[in-house]
Amino acid sequence: MDNIFKKYLEGKSVRNIDFKVFEPSFVPNKMPHRESEIGILVDNFGKILMGGMPKNVLIFGKSGTGKTAVMKYIGRELEDASKNRVNIRSIFVNCQIKDNSYSIFETMGNSIEGEKIPFTGWSFDRLYAAVKKNIDMYNGNIILVLDEIDRFVKKNGDDILYQVLLLDSELEKSRITLVGITNDLKFMDYLDSRVKSRLNEEKIVFPPYTSEQIYDILMDRVNIAGINDFVSEGALRLISSLASQENGDARKAIEMLKASIQLAISSGENKVEEAHVFSAKNRMEYDAIMETIKTLPVQTKALLLGILLLRESGTIQFTTGEVFEAYRNVANGANLPVLTPRRISDMLSDLDSLGLISANVTSLGRYGRTKMIEINVSFTDAKRVILEDENFRGLKATPTMKQLRFNIDH
Ligand SMILES: Nc1ncnc2c1ncn2[C@@H]1O[C@H](COP(=O)(O)OP(=O)(O)O)[C@@H](O)[C@H]1O
Ligand SMILES: [Mg+2]
């Protein structure tokens, strides 16, 4: 007879789940529903293996459509295929992190053998010359992937692209192919025409994933982690449909899957069900709201805090006049300059468009037209997050605040 503990012996121990496969940086060996995009890239870069010249590439697509993962996958496969044939090095730069020309050149120069380049300090001419020398000594093909390139160009202009194209034209024994990745379709408007035509030799658009496609991606991930018996099909379907409603973002879907698995584990259950997905979704939305509040400018935080305190003192609906008064009390209490009602009105619109409050224009008869403000977030949590900002550390209750019974205990 079977041992009565059989099912526990056969089940996957949750402690053995490798959560690395759910990290955004994990690059799988197979990328379903990107076959045609990968095909175009393989044809382009495959030319190098035959001694030919690939085109520069621009990849467009919304967040979570697999742009970064596909390019990392291509780079890995290409380096692997080129062994003992040609020198190919794929250099990946996240332009949100390396946000100046110096650090992009330094990364390029130090990614290959040759003179070591310091993180900072050299003149651009010296840097350029050293990178050029290193790359030419390499005697091969560099694929320079500039991820999130739109952010860089919006901040610094397109000189970097020009400099890289110039460097490529001056090389004798090596070649640089540029790959730009962006989620901003209007990014090209920021480019000078000399750069635009060179960068735009091959353009690939990554469309958002459908619910079915996300399901396949999640199923693959679950299989890689070896936990298919731990995640119900209903849970996977639900995540896929939620993520497809949110712009077909595979990153969000994988994050939700990971959070659902963790929730199921922490509540001691042996299968991830729809209920875990709903809780994970709520948790993620809550975290996102708190992160939004945390990163608000200090004056906007002061305004929101004023609104929260008003609500806490018992007022349910309030006018912009009352809000301005509450804001002024907070700003004074925190030693911040008091902004004009006009600026406050703009900040109210910002809070409204972030979904933190709702401001409705109502006609109040003899009071004239006014805005009624409502709060859409948890008071205690929002207040706690704002009071964590050191600008409010010394916040004292002003006499008016005391009158209103505002409670600002930290
Ligand atoms: N077709 C796919 N197959 C498997 N995983 C994918 C696929 N597309 C995206 N992913 C995964 O989704 C997440 C987000 O992808 P990413 O490449 O970072 O998106 P983007 O760069 O377009 O914002 C990553 O974890 C990635 O591995
Ligand atoms: Mg990306």
Tab-separated table of C-alpha atoms and ligand atoms in Angstrom:
chain	number	residue	atom	x	y	z
A	1	MET	CA	0.000	0.000	0.000
A	2	ASP	CA	1.080	3.552	-0.665
A	3	ASN	CA	2.504	5.477	2.186
A	4	ILE	CA	-0.109	7.827	3.640
A	5	PHE	CA	2.317	10.733	3.187
A	6	LYS	CA	2.720	9.947	-0.520
A	7	LYS	CA	1.221	13.198	-1.808
A	8	TYR	CA	3.679	15.207	0.287
A	9	LEU	CA	6.591	13.214	-1.028
A	10	GLU	CA	5.588	13.792	-4.624
A	11	GLY	CA	4.641	17.456	-4.390
A	12	LYS	CA	7.197	20.081	-5.215
A	13	SER	CA	8.635	21.584	-2.072
A	14	VAL	CA	7.796	25.261	-2.223
A	15	ARG	CA	11.100	26.012	-0.600
A	16	ASN	CA	12.810	24.835	-3.772
A	17	ILE	CA	11.099	27.293	-6.082
A	18	ASP	CA	13.693	29.238	-8.008
A	19	PHE	CA	12.281	32.769	-7.974
A	20	LYS	CA	15.070	34.004	-10.249
A	21	VAL	CA	13.060	32.832	-13.258
A	22	PHE	CA	10.379	35.400	-12.332
A	23	GLU	CA	12.826	38.312	-12.126
A	24	PRO	CA	12.613	40.909	-14.927
A	25	SER	CA	16.285	40.278	-15.731
A	26	PHE	CA	15.757	36.579	-16.474
A	27	VAL	CA	16.182	35.839	-20.185
A	28	PRO	CA	14.504	32.572	-21.238
A	29	ASN	CA	15.846	30.272	-23.946
A	30	LYS	CA	12.644	30.529	-25.890
A	31	MET	CA	10.407	33.535	-26.459
A	32	PRO	CA	6.964	32.566	-27.680
A	33	HIS	CA	5.092	35.024	-29.939
A	34	ARG	CA	8.216	36.928	-30.856
A	35	GLU	CA	9.215	34.531	-33.624
A	36	SER	CA	8.817	37.007	-36.484
A	37	GLU	CA	10.642	39.856	-34.672
A	38	ILE	CA	13.428	37.447	-33.720
A	39	GLY	CA	13.490	36.220	-37.337
A	40	ILE	CA	14.147	39.735	-38.656
A	41	LEU	CA	16.937	40.239	-36.121
A	42	VAL	CA	18.485	36.849	-36.884
A	43	ASP	CA	18.542	37.659	-40.601
A	44	ASN	CA	20.074	41.040	-39.910
A	45	PHE	CA	22.815	39.927	-37.497
A	46	GLY	CA	23.344	36.591	-39.199
A	47	LYS	CA	25.011	38.554	-41.997
A	48	ILE	CA	27.983	39.103	-39.686
A	49	LEU	CA	28.598	35.346	-39.547
A	50	MET	CA	28.847	35.347	-43.343
A	51	GLY	CA	31.217	38.310	-43.385
A	52	GLY	CA	28.490	40.801	-44.271
A	53	MET	CA	27.323	44.071	-42.752
A	54	PRO	CA	24.195	44.237	-40.611
A	55	LYS	CA	21.900	47.252	-40.574
A	56	ASN	CA	21.428	49.517	-37.594
A	57	VAL	CA	18.143	48.725	-35.888
A	58	LEU	CA	15.456	50.652	-34.026
A	59	ILE	CA	13.071	48.657	-31.844
A	60	PHE	CA	9.802	50.264	-30.778
A	61	GLY	CA	7.174	48.892	-28.408
A	62	LYS	CA	5.297	49.590	-25.209
A	63	SER	CA	6.622	48.531	-21.857
A	64	GLY	CA	6.660	44.761	-21.251
A	65	THR	CA	6.513	43.737	-24.906
A	66	GLY	CA	9.814	41.852	-24.707
A	67	LYS	CA	12.163	44.363	-26.349
A	68	THR	CA	14.970	44.111	-23.803
A	69	ALA	CA	14.643	40.355	-23.329
A	70	VAL	CA	14.647	39.676	-27.093
A	71	MET	CA	17.758	41.798	-27.678
A	72	LYS	CA	19.583	40.120	-24.769
A	73	TYR	CA	18.560	36.748	-26.148
A	74	ILE	CA	19.790	37.688	-29.650
A	75	GLY	CA	23.093	38.946	-28.239
A	76	ARG	CA	23.631	35.759	-26.247
A	77	GLU	CA	22.803	33.468	-29.175
A	78	LEU	CA	24.922	35.485	-31.589
A	79	GLU	CA	27.993	35.493	-29.344
A	80	ASP	CA	27.535	31.769	-28.932
A	81	ALA	CA	27.171	31.119	-32.689
A	82	SER	CA	30.207	33.264	-33.517
A	83	LYS	CA	32.682	31.304	-31.377
A	84	ASN	CA	35.794	30.354	-33.367
A	85	ARG	CA	34.454	32.170	-36.433
A	86	VAL	CA	34.300	35.915	-35.947
A	87	ASN	CA	34.614	38.276	-33.025
A	88	ILE	CA	31.214	39.492	-31.958
A	89	ARG	CA	30.508	41.357	-28.741
A	90	SER	CA	27.076	42.556	-27.783
A	91	ILE	CA	27.253	45.516	-25.399
A	92	PHE	CA	24.098	46.394	-23.544
A	93	VAL	CA	23.610	49.869	-22.084
A	94	ASN	CA	20.579	50.890	-20.047
A	95	CYS	CA	20.430	54.607	-20.837
A	96	GLN	CA	18.315	55.303	-17.788
A	97	ILE	CA	21.268	54.317	-15.633
A	98	LYS	CA	24.179	55.377	-17.873
A	99	ASP	CA	22.759	58.728	-18.798
A	100	ASN	CA	25.724	60.566	-20.290
A	101	SER	CA	27.983	60.133	-23.321
A	102	TYR	CA	31.054	59.592	-21.165
A	103	SER	CA	29.648	56.570	-19.419
A	104	ILE	CA	28.337	55.027	-22.646
A	105	PHE	CA	31.783	55.355	-24.264
A	106	GLU	CA	33.481	54.121	-21.111
A	107	THR	CA	31.199	51.047	-21.040
A	108	MET	CA	31.982	50.338	-24.681
A	109	GLY	CA	35.733	50.757	-24.209
A	110	ASN	CA	35.882	48.615	-21.071
A	111	SER	CA	33.685	45.845	-22.480
A	112	ILE	CA	36.568	44.697	-24.632
A	113	GLU	CA	40.218	44.029	-23.986
A	114	GLY	CA	42.667	46.922	-24.175
A	115	GLU	CA	43.398	50.086	-22.278
A	116	LYS	CA	41.403	50.383	-19.051
A	117	ILE	CA	39.297	53.543	-19.031
A	118	PRO	CA	38.466	55.313	-15.743
A	119	PHE	CA	34.810	55.889	-14.800
A	120	THR	CA	35.310	59.610	-14.993
A	121	GLY	CA	37.941	62.264	-15.442
A	122	TRP	CA	39.240	62.002	-18.981
A	123	SER	CA	38.511	64.606	-21.628
A	124	PHE	CA	36.082	63.413	-24.277
A	125	ASP	CA	38.826	63.454	-26.935
A	126	ARG	CA	41.056	61.194	-24.885
A	127	LEU	CA	38.138	58.890	-24.106
A	128	TYR	CA	37.128	58.732	-27.770
A	129	ALA	CA	40.666	57.921	-28.901
A	130	ALA	CA	41.082	55.135	-26.316
A	131	VAL	CA	37.710	53.550	-27.131
A	132	LYS	CA	38.512	53.718	-30.829
A	133	LYS	CA	41.869	52.030	-30.265
A	134	ASN	CA	40.364	49.255	-28.113
A	135	ILE	CA	37.605	48.546	-30.591
A	136	ASP	CA	39.901	48.460	-33.593
A	137	MET	CA	42.302	46.132	-31.772
A	138	TYR	CA	39.358	43.827	-31.128
A	139	ASN	CA	39.066	43.298	-34.858
A	140	GLY	CA	35.434	42.322	-34.911
A	141	ASN	CA	31.849	43.399	-34.595
A	142	ILE	CA	30.411	45.385	-31.744
A	143	ILE	CA	26.667	45.479	-31.339
A	144	LEU	CA	25.888	48.460	-29.176
A	145	VAL	CA	22.391	48.184	-27.717
A	146	LEU	CA	21.142	51.465	-26.295
A	147	ASP	CA	18.094	50.529	-24.250
A	148	GLU	CA	15.595	53.281	-23.281
A	149	ILE	CA	17.408	55.551	-25.740
A	150	ASP	CA	14.500	58.035	-25.870
A	151	ARG	CA	15.090	59.051	-22.249
A	152	PHE	CA	18.730	59.724	-22.966
A	153	VAL	CA	18.051	61.767	-26.097
A	154	LYS	CA	15.304	63.815	-24.454
A	155	LYS	CA	17.730	64.727	-21.699
A	156	ASN	CA	21.017	65.102	-23.570
A	157	GLY	CA	20.148	65.456	-27.255
A	158	ASP	CA	21.306	63.066	-29.968
A	159	ASP	CA	25.055	63.848	-29.972
A	160	ILE	CA	25.840	60.411	-28.570
A	161	LEU	CA	24.321	58.732	-31.630
A	162	TYR	CA	26.270	61.009	-33.913
A	163	GLN	CA	29.490	60.272	-31.994
A	164	VAL	CA	28.971	56.510	-32.221
A	165	LEU	CA	28.202	56.702	-35.958
A	166	LEU	CA	31.302	58.839	-36.445
A	167	LEU	CA	33.419	56.404	-34.452
A	168	ASP	CA	32.111	53.542	-36.589
A	169	SER	CA	33.043	55.380	-39.784
A	170	GLU	CA	36.587	55.953	-38.494
A	171	LEU	CA	37.246	52.330	-37.542
A	172	GLU	CA	39.581	50.345	-39.769
A	173	LYS	CA	39.276	46.745	-38.611
A	174	SER	CA	36.050	46.711	-36.613
A	175	ARG	CA	32.463	47.706	-37.056
A	176	ILE	CA	29.799	48.993	-34.663
A	177	THR	CA	26.124	48.249	-35.252
A	178	LEU	CA	23.693	50.356	-33.290
A	179	VAL	CA	20.476	49.045	-31.826
A	180	GLY	CA	18.185	51.621	-30.237
A	181	ILE	CA	15.303	50.453	-28.038
A	182	THR	CA	12.465	52.803	-27.116
A	183	ASN	CA	8.854	52.769	-25.998
A	184	ASP	CA	8.236	56.230	-27.375
A	185	LEU	CA	7.018	56.150	-30.968
A	186	LYS	CA	7.518	59.881	-31.295
A	187	PHE	CA	11.168	59.541	-30.349
A	188	MET	CA	12.327	60.011	-33.944
A	189	ASP	CA	11.124	63.629	-33.852
A	190	TYR	CA	13.961	64.363	-31.461
A	191	LEU	CA	16.626	63.204	-33.909
A	192	ASP	CA	18.622	65.240	-36.341
A	193	SER	CA	18.053	64.012	-39.909
A	194	ARG	CA	21.710	62.928	-40.352
A	195	VAL	CA	21.301	60.569	-37.387
A	196	LYS	CA	17.722	59.583	-38.138
A	197	SER	CA	18.357	57.987	-41.505
A	198	ARG	CA	21.345	55.984	-40.232
A	199	LEU	CA	19.595	54.702	-37.123
A	200	ASN	CA	16.404	53.883	-38.954
A	201	GLU	CA	17.868	51.365	-41.410
A	202	GLU	CA	15.730	48.636	-39.919
A	203	LYS	CA	12.686	49.389	-37.809
A	204	ILE	CA	10.852	46.720	-35.806
A	205	VAL	CA	7.672	47.305	-33.827
A	206	PHE	CA	6.825	44.953	-30.939
A	207	PRO	CA	3.038	44.865	-30.517
A	208	PRO	CA	1.419	44.384	-27.070
A	209	TYR	CA	0.639	40.759	-26.191
A	210	THR	CA	-2.890	39.367	-26.268
A	211	SER	CA	-4.319	37.458	-23.328
A	212	GLU	CA	-3.615	34.082	-25.031
A	213	GLN	CA	-0.037	35.063	-25.786
A	214	ILE	CA	0.577	36.096	-22.183
A	215	TYR	CA	-0.900	32.787	-21.079
A	216	ASP	CA	1.698	30.927	-23.189
A	217	ILE	CA	4.524	33.066	-21.797
A	218	LEU	CA	3.392	32.443	-18.202
A	219	MET	CA	2.934	28.721	-18.843
A	220	ASP	CA	6.508	28.533	-20.143
A	221	ARG	CA	7.807	30.334	-17.056
A	222	VAL	CA	5.896	28.016	-14.741
A	223	ASN	CA	7.397	25.040	-16.562
A	224	ILE	CA	10.920	26.460	-16.355
A	225	ALA	CA	10.432	26.834	-12.602
A	226	GLY	CA	9.082	23.255	-12.549
A	227	ILE	CA	5.947	24.195	-10.622
A	228	ASN	CA	3.132	23.486	-13.100
A	229	ASP	CA	1.296	21.392	-10.523
A	230	PHE	CA	1.446	24.265	-8.045
A	231	VAL	CA	-0.289	26.885	-10.217
A	232	SER	CA	-3.903	26.386	-11.307
A	233	GLU	CA	-4.915	27.016	-14.888
A	234	GLY	CA	-7.624	29.400	-13.651
A	235	ALA	CA	-4.988	31.545	-11.929
A	236	LEU	CA	-2.871	31.703	-15.099
A	237	ARG	CA	-5.909	32.590	-17.226
A	238	LEU	CA	-6.911	35.322	-14.811
A	239	ILE	CA	-3.426	36.879	-14.748
A	240	SER	CA	-3.286	36.758	-18.555
A	241	SER	CA	-6.598	38.499	-18.960
A	242	LEU	CA	-5.781	41.158	-16.339
A	243	ALA	CA	-2.415	41.838	-17.976
A	244	SER	CA	-3.872	42.038	-21.456
A	245	GLN	CA	-6.255	44.715	-20.186
A	246	GLU	CA	-3.190	46.559	-18.939
A	247	ASN	CA	-1.524	47.118	-22.306
A	248	GLY	CA	-0.449	43.507	-22.869
A	249	ASP	CA	2.511	43.934	-20.548
A	250	ALA	CA	4.331	40.636	-19.943
A	251	ARG	CA	6.428	42.172	-17.157
A	252	LYS	CA	3.334	43.020	-15.114
A	253	ALA	CA	1.947	39.541	-15.779
A	254	ILE	CA	5.105	37.809	-14.546
A	255	GLU	CA	5.244	40.106	-11.515
A	256	MET	CA	1.637	39.247	-10.696
A	257	LEU	CA	2.380	35.548	-11.088
A	258	LYS	CA	5.339	35.806	-8.737
A	259	ALA	CA	3.334	37.769	-6.155
A	260	SER	CA	0.475	35.241	-6.381
A	261	ILE	CA	2.853	32.332	-5.821
A	262	GLN	CA	4.399	34.068	-2.829
A	263	LEU	CA	0.972	34.795	-1.355
A	264	ALA	CA	-0.137	31.197	-1.767
A	265	ILE	CA	3.063	29.986	-0.103
A	266	SER	CA	2.838	32.411	2.785
A	267	SER	CA	-0.726	31.347	3.483
A	268	GLY	CA	0.382	27.719	3.504
A	269	GLU	CA	-1.679	26.589	0.536
A	270	ASN	CA	-0.623	23.957	-1.932
A	271	LYS	CA	-1.959	25.583	-5.070
A	272	VAL	CA	-2.127	29.100	-6.526
A	273	GLU	CA	-5.781	29.932	-7.203
A	274	GLU	CA	-7.686	32.945	-8.549
A	275	ALA	CA	-8.152	34.348	-5.044
A	276	HIS	CA	-4.363	34.659	-4.665
A	277	VAL	CA	-4.201	36.522	-7.955
A	278	PHE	CA	-6.848	39.021	-6.830
A	279	SER	CA	-5.000	39.623	-3.563
A	280	ALA	CA	-1.685	39.945	-5.391
A	281	LYS	CA	-3.229	42.471	-7.747
A	282	ASN	CA	-4.577	44.535	-4.853
A	283	ARG	CA	-1.218	44.387	-3.106
A	284	MET	CA	0.582	45.540	-6.259
A	285	GLU	CA	-1.858	48.395	-6.831
A	286	TYR	CA	-1.521	49.469	-3.228
A	287	ASP	CA	2.296	49.404	-3.481
A	288	ALA	CA	2.151	51.415	-6.700
A	289	ILE	CA	-0.057	54.076	-5.069
A	290	MET	CA	2.253	54.366	-2.085
A	291	GLU	CA	5.249	54.624	-4.405
A	292	THR	CA	3.477	57.417	-6.315
A	293	ILE	CA	2.888	59.315	-3.085
A	294	LYS	CA	6.458	58.763	-1.945
A	295	THR	CA	7.852	60.304	-5.124
A	296	LEU	CA	5.577	63.370	-5.228
A	297	PRO	CA	7.309	66.786	-5.058
A	298	VAL	CA	7.404	68.120	-1.509
A	299	GLN	CA	4.841	70.891	-2.102
A	300	THR	CA	2.386	68.413	-3.607
A	301	LYS	CA	2.937	66.199	-0.568
A	302	ALA	CA	2.156	69.186	1.659
A	303	LEU	CA	-1.068	69.745	-0.249
A	304	LEU	CA	-2.080	66.096	-0.045
A	305	LEU	CA	-1.247	66.029	3.654
A	306	GLY	CA	-3.449	69.091	4.166
A	307	ILE	CA	-6.316	67.306	2.422
A	308	LEU	CA	-5.786	64.138	4.459
A	309	LEU	CA	-5.768	66.088	7.714
A	310	LEU	CA	-8.947	67.938	6.708
A	311	ARG	CA	-10.678	64.655	6.058
A	312	GLU	CA	-9.379	63.266	9.316
A	313	SER	CA	-10.733	66.199	11.276
A	314	GLY	CA	-14.172	65.072	10.212
A	315	THR	CA	-14.912	67.048	7.047
A	316	ILE	CA	-16.121	64.697	4.362
A	317	GLN	CA	-16.387	66.999	1.374
A	318	PHE	CA	-14.488	70.234	1.166
A	319	THR	CA	-14.037	73.208	-1.081
A	320	THR	CA	-10.820	74.421	-2.694
A	321	GLY	CA	-10.844	77.334	-0.223
A	322	GLU	CA	-10.714	74.924	2.712
A	323	VAL	CA	-8.057	72.880	0.979
A	324	PHE	CA	-5.901	75.930	0.419
A	325	GLU	CA	-6.206	76.835	4.101
A	326	ALA	CA	-5.242	73.314	5.169
A	327	TYR	CA	-2.279	73.337	2.774
A	328	ARG	CA	-1.142	76.702	4.145
A	329	ASN	CA	-1.168	75.312	7.669
A	330	VAL	CA	0.953	72.354	6.658
A	331	ALA	CA	3.388	74.476	4.628
A	332	ASN	CA	3.805	76.863	7.557
A	333	GLY	CA	4.163	74.030	10.025
A	334	ALA	CA	6.888	72.443	7.872
A	335	ASN	CA	8.651	75.722	7.094
A	336	LEU	CA	7.949	75.475	3.390
A	337	PRO	CA	7.264	78.532	1.224
A	338	VAL	CA	3.510	78.939	0.713
A	339	LEU	CA	2.555	78.726	-2.946
A	340	THR	CA	-0.175	80.780	-4.628
A	341	PRO	CA	-3.754	79.491	-4.983
A	342	ARG	CA	-3.122	79.212	-8.686
A	343	ARG	CA	-0.239	76.787	-8.185
A	344	ILE	CA	-2.302	74.872	-5.637
A	345	SER	CA	-5.034	74.550	-8.202
A	346	ASP	CA	-2.535	73.062	-10.686
A	347	MET	CA	-1.269	70.638	-8.050
A	348	LEU	CA	-4.852	69.586	-7.312
A	349	SER	CA	-5.239	68.708	-10.982
A	350	ASP	CA	-2.018	66.674	-10.769
A	351	LEU	CA	-3.304	64.742	-7.750
A	352	ASP	CA	-6.564	64.201	-9.589
A	353	SER	CA	-4.898	62.851	-12.718
A	354	LEU	CA	-2.757	60.537	-10.580
A	355	GLY	CA	-6.047	59.187	-9.208
A	356	LEU	CA	-5.181	60.057	-5.595
A	357	ILE	CA	-8.110	62.448	-5.216
A	358	SER	CA	-11.229	63.315	-7.183
A	359	ALA	CA	-12.034	66.958	-7.651
A	360	ASN	CA	-15.520	67.612	-8.995
A	361	VAL	CA	-16.803	71.008	-9.974
A	362	THR	CA	-20.136	71.499	-8.249
A	363	SER	CA	-22.482	74.399	-8.196
A	364	LEU	CA	-23.187	75.358	-4.615
A	365	GLY	CA	-25.820	78.016	-5.107
A	366	ARG	CA	-24.883	81.107	-3.185
A	367	TYR	CA	-21.276	79.975	-2.738
A	368	GLY	CA	-20.887	79.986	-6.493
A	369	ARG	CA	-19.068	77.323	-8.485
A	370	THR	CA	-16.515	75.433	-6.491
A	371	LYS	CA	-14.615	72.171	-6.501
A	372	MET	CA	-15.504	69.422	-4.083
A	373	ILE	CA	-12.579	67.217	-3.182
A	374	GLU	CA	-12.713	63.541	-2.315
A	375	ILE	CA	-9.844	61.274	-1.310
A	376	ASN	CA	-9.273	57.952	-3.046
A	377	VAL	CA	-6.486	56.493	-0.883
A	378	SER	CA	-6.140	55.014	2.583
A	379	PHE	CA	-5.664	58.006	4.943
A	380	THR	CA	-3.462	56.343	7.488
A	381	ASP	CA	-1.120	54.767	4.952
A	382	ALA	CA	-0.881	57.869	2.774
A	383	LYS	CA	-0.228	60.023	5.845
A	384	ARG	CA	2.417	57.642	7.105
A	385	VAL	CA	4.222	57.700	3.736
A	386	ILE	CA	4.157	61.513	3.575
A	387	LEU	CA	5.338	61.910	7.157
A	388	GLU	CA	8.322	59.674	6.328
A	389	ASP	CA	9.605	62.527	4.144
A	390	GLU	CA	12.192	64.375	6.196
A	391	ASN	CA	10.731	67.729	5.116
A	392	PHE	CA	7.848	67.011	7.454
A	393	ARG	CA	9.948	65.699	10.293
A	394	GLY	CA	9.707	68.972	12.211
A	395	LEU	CA	6.044	69.497	11.368
A	396	LYS	CA	4.304	71.208	14.258
A	397	ALA	CA	0.602	71.613	14.681
A	398	THR	CA	-0.200	75.292	14.101
A	399	PRO	CA	-2.903	76.872	16.298
A	400	THR	CA	-5.466	76.555	13.478
A	401	MET	CA	-4.554	72.921	13.016
A	402	LYS	CA	-5.108	72.359	16.719
A	403	GLN	CA	-8.482	74.061	16.498
A	404	LEU	CA	-9.399	71.713	13.712
A	405	ARG	CA	-8.176	68.792	15.858
A	406	PHE	CA	-5.612	67.803	13.234
A	407	ASN	CA	-3.615	64.875	14.352
A	408	ILE	CA	-0.038	64.838	13.138
A	409	ASP	CA	1.563	62.313	15.415
A	410	HIS	CA	4.497	60.795	13.563
B	1	LIG	N1	7.804	36.434	-25.703
B	1	LIG	C1	8.238	36.295	-24.453
B	1	LIG	N2	8.531	35.090	-23.951
B	1	LIG	C2	8.965	34.940	-22.686
B	1	LIG	N3	9.149	35.959	-21.836
B	1	LIG	C3	8.873	37.203	-22.272
B	1	LIG	C4	8.418	37.441	-23.592
B	1	LIG	N4	8.234	38.771	-23.755
B	1	LIG	C5	8.542	39.336	-22.591
B	1	LIG	N5	8.928	38.415	-21.682
B	1	LIG	C6	9.320	38.661	-20.313
B	1	LIG	O1	8.548	39.764	-19.837
B	1	LIG	C7	9.330	40.648	-19.065
B	1	LIG	C8	9.345	42.008	-19.693
B	1	LIG	O2	10.029	41.968	-20.926
B	1	LIG	P1	11.064	43.092	-21.364
B	1	LIG	O3	11.892	42.547	-22.456
B	1	LIG	O4	11.775	43.619	-20.172
B	1	LIG	O5	10.035	44.187	-21.906
B	1	LIG	P2	10.374	45.634	-22.511
B	1	LIG	O6	11.865	45.776	-22.612
B	1	LIG	O7	9.688	45.659	-23.835
B	1	LIG	O8	9.748	46.609	-21.550
B	1	LIG	C9	10.701	39.996	-18.958
B	1	LIG	O9	10.748	39.266	-17.771
B	1	LIG	C10	10.759	39.083	-20.165
B	1	LIG	O10	11.597	38.001	-19.928
B	2	MG	MG	13.065	47.150	-21.663
